[in-house]
XYZ file of C-alpha atoms in Angstrom:
432
model
C -13.478 17.084 21.523
C -11.820 16.202 24.856
C -8.442 14.543 24.922
C -7.742 11.140 26.391
C -6.230 12.733 29.485
C -9.160 15.025 30.387
C -10.565 12.609 32.976
C -7.570 12.900 35.304
C -9.622 14.590 38.053
C -12.021 11.663 38.587
C -11.607 8.274 40.254
C -9.324 5.651 38.625
C -12.287 3.387 37.771
C -14.265 6.154 36.075
C -11.089 7.456 34.433
C -10.385 3.989 32.993
C -13.910 3.731 31.537
C -13.581 7.248 30.156
C -10.252 6.472 28.489
C -11.574 3.229 26.991
C -14.656 4.972 25.614
C -12.560 7.736 24.060
C -10.116 5.199 22.634
C -12.947 3.255 21.014
C -14.403 6.427 19.538
C -10.999 7.566 18.304
C -10.425 4.231 16.591
C -13.805 4.381 14.862
C -13.107 7.865 13.527
C -9.664 6.826 12.299
C -11.024 3.688 10.600
C -13.737 5.612 8.762
C -11.311 8.357 7.721
C -8.840 5.727 6.482
C -11.595 4.096 4.448
C -12.467 7.455 2.918
C -8.791 8.154 2.214
C -8.116 4.824 0.504
C -11.384 4.797 -1.427
C -10.782 8.298 -2.767
C -7.341 7.203 -3.981
C -8.465 4.014 -5.726
C -11.783 5.198 -7.163
C -10.132 7.743 -9.483
C -7.713 5.336 -11.192
C -9.956 4.405 -14.129
C -11.092 7.982 -14.656
C -7.486 9.165 -14.845
C -6.590 6.330 -17.202
C -9.393 7.305 -19.594
C -8.272 10.947 -19.537
C -4.726 9.909 -20.417
C -5.855 7.506 -23.164
C -8.062 10.159 -24.743
C -5.091 12.520 -24.996
C -2.765 9.703 -26.151
C -5.321 8.403 -28.715
C -5.534 5.000 -27.105
C -1.769 4.443 -26.816
C -1.743 2.247 -23.689
C 2.039 1.840 -23.717
C 2.494 5.610 -23.499
C -0.044 5.744 -20.679
C 1.833 2.997 -18.795
C 5.102 4.945 -19.122
C 3.519 8.189 -17.927
C 1.786 6.486 -15.018
C 5.057 4.842 -13.969
C 6.840 8.200 -13.975
C 4.172 9.626 -11.700
C 4.615 6.691 -9.330
C 8.401 7.109 -9.369
C 8.083 10.780 -8.414
C 5.529 9.998 -5.688
C 7.524 7.138 -4.142
C 10.854 8.937 -4.314
C 9.261 11.920 -2.565
C 7.713 9.600 0.023
C 11.111 8.077 0.774
C 12.442 11.572 1.533
C 9.409 12.838 3.450
C 8.588 9.770 5.577
C 11.526 10.176 8.024
C 10.771 13.914 8.280
C 7.117 13.180 9.080
C 8.278 10.943 11.926
C 10.312 13.755 13.511
C 7.480 16.263 13.057
C 4.860 13.974 14.597
C 7.075 13.251 17.600
C 7.434 16.996 18.182
C 3.923 18.282 17.420
C 1.696 15.226 17.808
C -0.246 13.009 15.426
C -3.278 15.189 14.698
C -1.389 17.905 12.756
C 0.133 15.159 10.608
C -3.283 13.589 9.977
C -4.787 16.920 8.961
C -1.787 17.899 6.833
C -2.140 14.783 4.685
C -5.939 15.040 4.428
C -6.001 18.748 3.521
C -3.271 18.290 0.923
C -5.159 15.325 -0.508
C -8.308 17.467 -0.731
C -6.410 20.149 -2.661
C -5.122 17.496 -5.100
C -8.628 16.068 -5.620
C -10.022 19.565 -6.285
C -7.288 20.154 -8.869
C -8.059 16.835 -10.569
C -11.764 17.673 -10.819
C -11.262 21.281 -11.880
C -8.605 20.571 -14.519
C -9.015 16.969 -15.768
C -6.063 17.000 -18.164
C -2.963 14.741 -18.216
C -0.504 17.441 -17.091
C -2.511 18.245 -13.956
C -3.173 14.579 -13.170
C 0.528 13.818 -13.502
C 1.348 16.665 -11.105
C -1.222 15.582 -8.502
C 0.018 11.987 -8.688
C 3.647 13.010 -8.263
C 2.729 15.408 -5.430
C 0.626 12.859 -3.536
C 3.554 11.929 -1.293
C 2.498 14.655 1.125
C -0.899 12.972 1.465
C 0.865 9.899 2.886
C 1.255 11.898 6.118
C -2.289 10.803 6.978
C -1.389 7.113 6.752
C 1.801 7.601 8.751
C -0.058 9.550 11.432
C -2.655 6.783 11.750
C -0.005 4.092 12.204
C 1.632 6.130 14.964
C -1.737 6.809 16.613
C -2.421 3.065 16.904
C 0.764 2.678 18.954
C -0.159 5.663 21.150
C -3.601 4.250 21.914
C -2.162 0.937 23.136
C 1.039 1.816 25.048
C 2.926 -1.365 25.889
C 0.099 -3.530 24.543
C 1.343 -5.182 21.351
C -1.756 -7.371 21.138
C -4.057 -4.348 21.317
C -2.006 -2.478 18.725
C -2.114 -5.535 16.468
C -5.888 -5.614 16.851
C -6.050 -1.957 15.853
C -3.964 -2.757 12.782
C -6.463 -5.489 11.917
C -9.119 -2.791 11.795
C -6.925 -0.863 9.370
C -6.600 -3.970 7.203
C -10.394 -4.320 7.228
C -10.766 -0.718 6.045
C -8.206 -1.304 3.295
C -9.906 -4.552 2.276
C -13.370 -3.038 1.932
C -11.900 -0.137 -0.042
C -10.168 -2.544 -2.437
C -13.535 -4.222 -3.112
C -15.788 -1.171 -3.366
C -13.519 1.463 -4.953
C -12.625 -0.296 -8.258
C -16.185 -1.242 -9.187
C -17.567 2.135 -8.023
C -14.901 4.193 -9.772
C -14.973 2.226 -13.031
C -18.783 2.249 -13.241
C -18.921 6.019 -12.759
C -15.996 6.607 -15.144
C -17.769 4.632 -17.857
C -20.643 7.144 -17.634
C -18.634 10.342 -17.176
C -14.908 10.646 -16.525
C -15.368 13.498 -14.062
C -17.901 11.713 -11.853
C -15.283 9.705 -9.884
C -13.192 12.858 -9.523
C -16.135 14.747 -8.020
C -17.001 11.815 -5.755
C -13.441 11.785 -4.409
C -13.578 15.519 -3.646
C -16.633 14.800 -1.477
C -15.016 11.765 0.202
C -11.808 13.656 0.979
C -13.757 16.627 2.359
C -15.561 14.236 4.723
C -12.169 12.822 5.700
C -10.941 16.292 6.700
C -14.118 16.914 8.722
C -13.736 13.608 10.554
C -10.049 14.089 11.314
C -10.782 17.458 12.899
C -12.769 15.485 15.485
C -9.893 13.142 16.372
C -8.273 13.877 19.748
C -4.500 14.084 19.979
C -3.118 10.658 20.932
C 0.464 11.607 21.811
C 0.681 13.045 25.325
C 2.535 16.334 25.746
C 5.140 14.805 28.060
C 5.992 12.143 25.492
C 6.849 14.568 22.723
C 10.373 15.305 21.556
C 10.911 19.023 20.748
C 12.348 19.790 17.337
C 15.518 21.216 18.874
C 16.140 17.888 20.653
C 15.287 15.696 17.658
C 17.913 13.473 16.080
C 18.074 14.758 12.520
C 20.093 11.715 11.524
C 16.762 9.890 11.502
C 15.645 12.002 8.538
C 18.341 10.525 6.283
C 16.294 8.937 3.441
C 18.892 6.219 2.788
C 19.387 5.198 6.407
C 17.169 2.158 5.745
C 20.106 0.559 3.883
C 21.564 -0.460 7.227
C 19.221 -3.457 7.233
C 21.472 -4.968 4.565
C 24.489 -4.762 6.854
C 23.091 -6.502 9.924
C 23.009 -10.219 9.114
C 23.110 -12.202 5.897
C 19.707 -13.748 6.631
C 17.973 -10.402 7.222
C 19.699 -8.886 4.175
C 18.554 -11.767 1.949
C 15.008 -11.685 3.281
C 14.821 -7.920 2.793
C 15.893 -8.471 -0.808
C 12.985 -10.898 -1.138
C 10.743 -8.292 0.486
C 11.899 -5.729 -2.083
C 10.951 -8.155 -4.886
C 7.564 -8.597 -3.220
C 7.017 -4.829 -3.115
C 7.903 -4.650 -6.814
C 5.104 -7.072 -7.720
C 2.385 -5.884 -5.361
C -1.056 -4.697 -6.564
C -0.250 -0.988 -6.205
C 2.385 -1.415 -8.920
C 0.702 -3.952 -11.204
C -3.087 -3.527 -11.062
C -3.164 -0.707 -13.617
C -1.067 -2.734 -16.068
C -3.130 -5.856 -15.433
C -6.218 -3.867 -16.425
C -4.506 -2.782 -19.656
C -3.613 -6.394 -20.472
C -7.197 -7.496 -19.841
C -8.500 -4.750 -22.100
C -6.085 -5.672 -24.878
C -6.452 -9.456 -24.679
C -10.076 -9.945 -23.598
C -11.684 -6.847 -25.074
C -12.950 -5.708 -21.686
C -13.996 -2.130 -21.053
C -13.151 -0.068 -17.980
C -16.251 -1.139 -16.035
C -15.585 -4.843 -16.670
C -11.964 -4.483 -15.531
C -13.127 -2.687 -12.381
C -15.611 -5.426 -11.529
C -12.957 -8.099 -12.017
C -10.493 -6.200 -9.803
C -13.109 -5.912 -7.052
C -13.929 -9.618 -7.304
C -10.236 -10.506 -7.161
C -9.855 -8.432 -3.972
C -12.907 -10.129 -2.455
C -11.393 -13.569 -3.143
C -8.050 -12.585 -1.575
C -9.456 -11.073 1.633
C -10.363 -14.365 3.415
C -6.836 -15.611 2.807
C -5.420 -12.590 4.649
C -7.816 -13.236 7.538
C -6.714 -16.889 7.812
C -3.061 -16.344 6.900
C -1.830 -16.179 10.509
C -3.363 -19.552 11.374
C -2.071 -21.153 8.162
C 1.471 -19.882 8.662
C 1.436 -21.027 12.295
C 0.299 -24.505 11.289
C 2.638 -24.950 8.295
C 5.616 -22.898 9.401
C 6.784 -19.672 7.765
C 9.305 -21.269 5.403
C 6.891 -23.868 4.024
C 4.072 -21.326 3.741
C 6.313 -18.935 1.790
C 7.360 -21.654 -0.651
C 3.843 -22.974 -1.220
C 2.190 -19.552 -1.350
C 4.605 -18.156 -3.928
C 4.520 -21.346 -5.994
C 0.727 -21.168 -6.226
C 0.834 -17.480 -7.164
C 3.528 -18.139 -9.777
C 1.412 -20.965 -11.236
C -1.508 -18.550 -11.434
C 0.532 -16.088 -13.498
C 1.820 -18.903 -15.728
C -1.814 -19.782 -16.463
C -2.521 -16.111 -17.144
C 0.324 -16.003 -19.673
C -0.035 -19.374 -21.383
C -3.631 -20.557 -20.948
C -6.101 -17.711 -20.458
C -7.672 -16.594 -23.718
C -11.341 -16.109 -22.790
C -13.211 -14.395 -19.934
C -14.309 -17.684 -18.346
C -10.687 -18.850 -18.228
C -9.752 -15.543 -16.595
C -12.357 -16.068 -13.884
C -11.236 -19.683 -13.452
C -7.835 -18.494 -12.186
C -9.363 -16.442 -9.353
C -9.077 -19.149 -6.627
C -5.279 -19.089 -6.938
C -5.271 -15.438 -5.819
C -6.140 -16.704 -2.334
C -2.487 -17.734 -1.893
C -1.495 -14.056 -1.639
C -2.373 -13.900 2.053
C -0.185 -16.896 2.893
C 2.740 -15.502 0.911
C 2.533 -12.029 2.480
C 2.102 -13.238 6.071
C 4.906 -15.816 5.906
C 7.442 -13.384 4.435
C 6.495 -10.737 6.996
C 6.966 -13.253 9.828
C 10.386 -14.318 8.517
C 11.601 -10.733 8.100
C 10.407 -9.701 11.561
C 12.047 -12.731 13.161
C 15.310 -12.120 11.319
C 15.229 -8.485 12.425
C 14.668 -9.478 16.037
C 17.541 -11.978 15.856
C 19.740 -9.207 14.443
C 18.909 -6.966 17.411
C 16.681 -4.463 15.594
C 13.620 -2.955 17.301
C 10.339 -3.700 15.545
C 9.521 -0.018 15.075
C 12.963 0.632 13.616
C 12.618 -2.322 11.248
C 9.141 -1.231 10.097
C 10.481 2.228 9.306
C 13.285 0.727 7.227
C 10.830 -1.522 5.383
C 8.569 1.445 4.595
C 11.490 3.255 2.966
C 12.466 0.050 1.167
C 8.919 -0.222 -0.185
C 8.986 3.335 -1.534
C 12.302 2.782 -3.312
C 11.290 -0.657 -4.633
C 8.091 0.671 -6.210
C 9.971 3.631 -7.691
C 12.469 1.228 -9.306
C 9.900 -1.335 -10.471
C 7.302 0.957 -12.056
C 9.306 1.992 -15.163
C 10.580 -1.577 -15.606
C 7.040 -2.981 -15.724
C 5.958 -0.175 -18.082
C 8.836 -1.042 -20.417
C 8.020 -4.762 -20.337
C 4.347 -4.063 -21.092
C 5.370 -1.995 -24.142
C 7.626 -4.834 -25.329
C 4.773 -7.365 -25.034
C 2.360 -5.008 -26.761
C 4.710 -4.410 -29.705
C 5.070 -8.181 -30.089
C 1.293 -8.492 -30.262
C 1.241 -10.723 -27.172
C 0.137 -8.584 -24.201
C -0.498 -11.616 -21.985
C 3.203 -12.427 -22.114
C 3.442 -9.684 -19.461
C 2.307 -12.238 -16.861
C 5.299 -14.501 -17.610
C 7.711 -11.965 -16.095
C 5.422 -11.527 -13.087
C 5.444 -15.317 -12.598
C 9.260 -15.352 -12.645
C 9.424 -12.497 -10.121
C 6.998 -14.211 -7.736
C 8.680 -17.622 -8.037
C 12.113 -16.102 -7.392
C 10.802 -14.604 -4.156
C 9.952 -18.059 -2.825
C 13.221 -19.636 -3.971
C 15.480 -16.881 -2.616
C 13.472 -16.865 0.617
C 14.085 -20.573 1.072
C 17.824 -20.109 0.503
C 17.933 -17.101 2.814
C 16.494 -19.076 5.717
C 18.310 -22.376 5.178
C 21.785 -21.217 4.103
C 22.217 -17.750 5.598
C 21.160 -18.919 9.064
C 24.071 -21.351 9.080
C 26.419 -18.579 7.935
C 25.249 -16.253 10.713
C 25.635 -19.017 13.303
C 29.215 -19.672 12.155
C 30.042 -15.960 12.372
C 28.726 -15.839 15.944
C 30.893 -18.807 16.893
């Protein structure tokens, strides 16, 4: 497939049309490959859970502990590899990074299908950090395709969010339905999806021009320091406080909690895997419109107010989950409160980005630090949530798990309010 620079010998007008057409095609390929990547990841969750529970004779607490250890290994590895991926992609381009992650992911999916036992699944989960190269390459490609055009790059990111949203709706119900019939069916499906992802990514043109690359010998290896993100806590008190809130948000995001939520629903409502998958898909479908409208809501209400209201509504939802929900209809009655997630996420993101800009950090630099912070936060939170679930299960009250989630979400809003109102005054005094 031709690169985006192959039309240099024709007139500027024709060259512009050529570049636009290739950019549009490149974006479509990336969006579809991202959808395949995310769907293949999420569709196997229930199948893997059933394989673990069969070996553990239904001991859900043991499964939660094992799953958390796999996440810790994956996120800790991601924190180390992410800065290295950045250096490699700047030297060799985005396409090798995209293919590296996709091919590695395909190997992991083949292992899962060929040897569906807990030891192999644990290994493939822990080793999945290398597959994150695909996601990192896509994010960098978006910037390459819209040089100097932040609005265009933001629009490309919206397409990524759409791919992630449709995956979060389709993958749980698809994976759980297949797993209920045969535990290996989702594993085979994901081998096929990941193979298609590799085929598609081979068609993607390189987006980073040769003259923009930084050779390995000229690279700043200081950027590969996995703990360099900690500098965000030494810039300003407001940014440090908001990043602490962001860390709490990462600790309670769906990637960390959805598996445990499904276990609680099974224990308290008697749901099977397919019913949990359908509920998870419906919950994602309810939340998606809120993410689409979040920017307008935050702009109208202000970031501080939106953060407080959004987190309060989410905390109230988890209080209901802990203290009120006892039947399936009550569980479904709490779904509208999930719509506050978009407002909470968008407002916190806006506050962190503004605080970073005020502290003199570049947006790309700040995003890199936040990615590392996310990896570490999830690695820390996973075993804590697994422990708390085991405590609730031993007490015979699995729904008490939601009480701690409510406290975590409410504290995000409260600390965020303090960070903006008090720390801003402190920073202003220091400047004076």
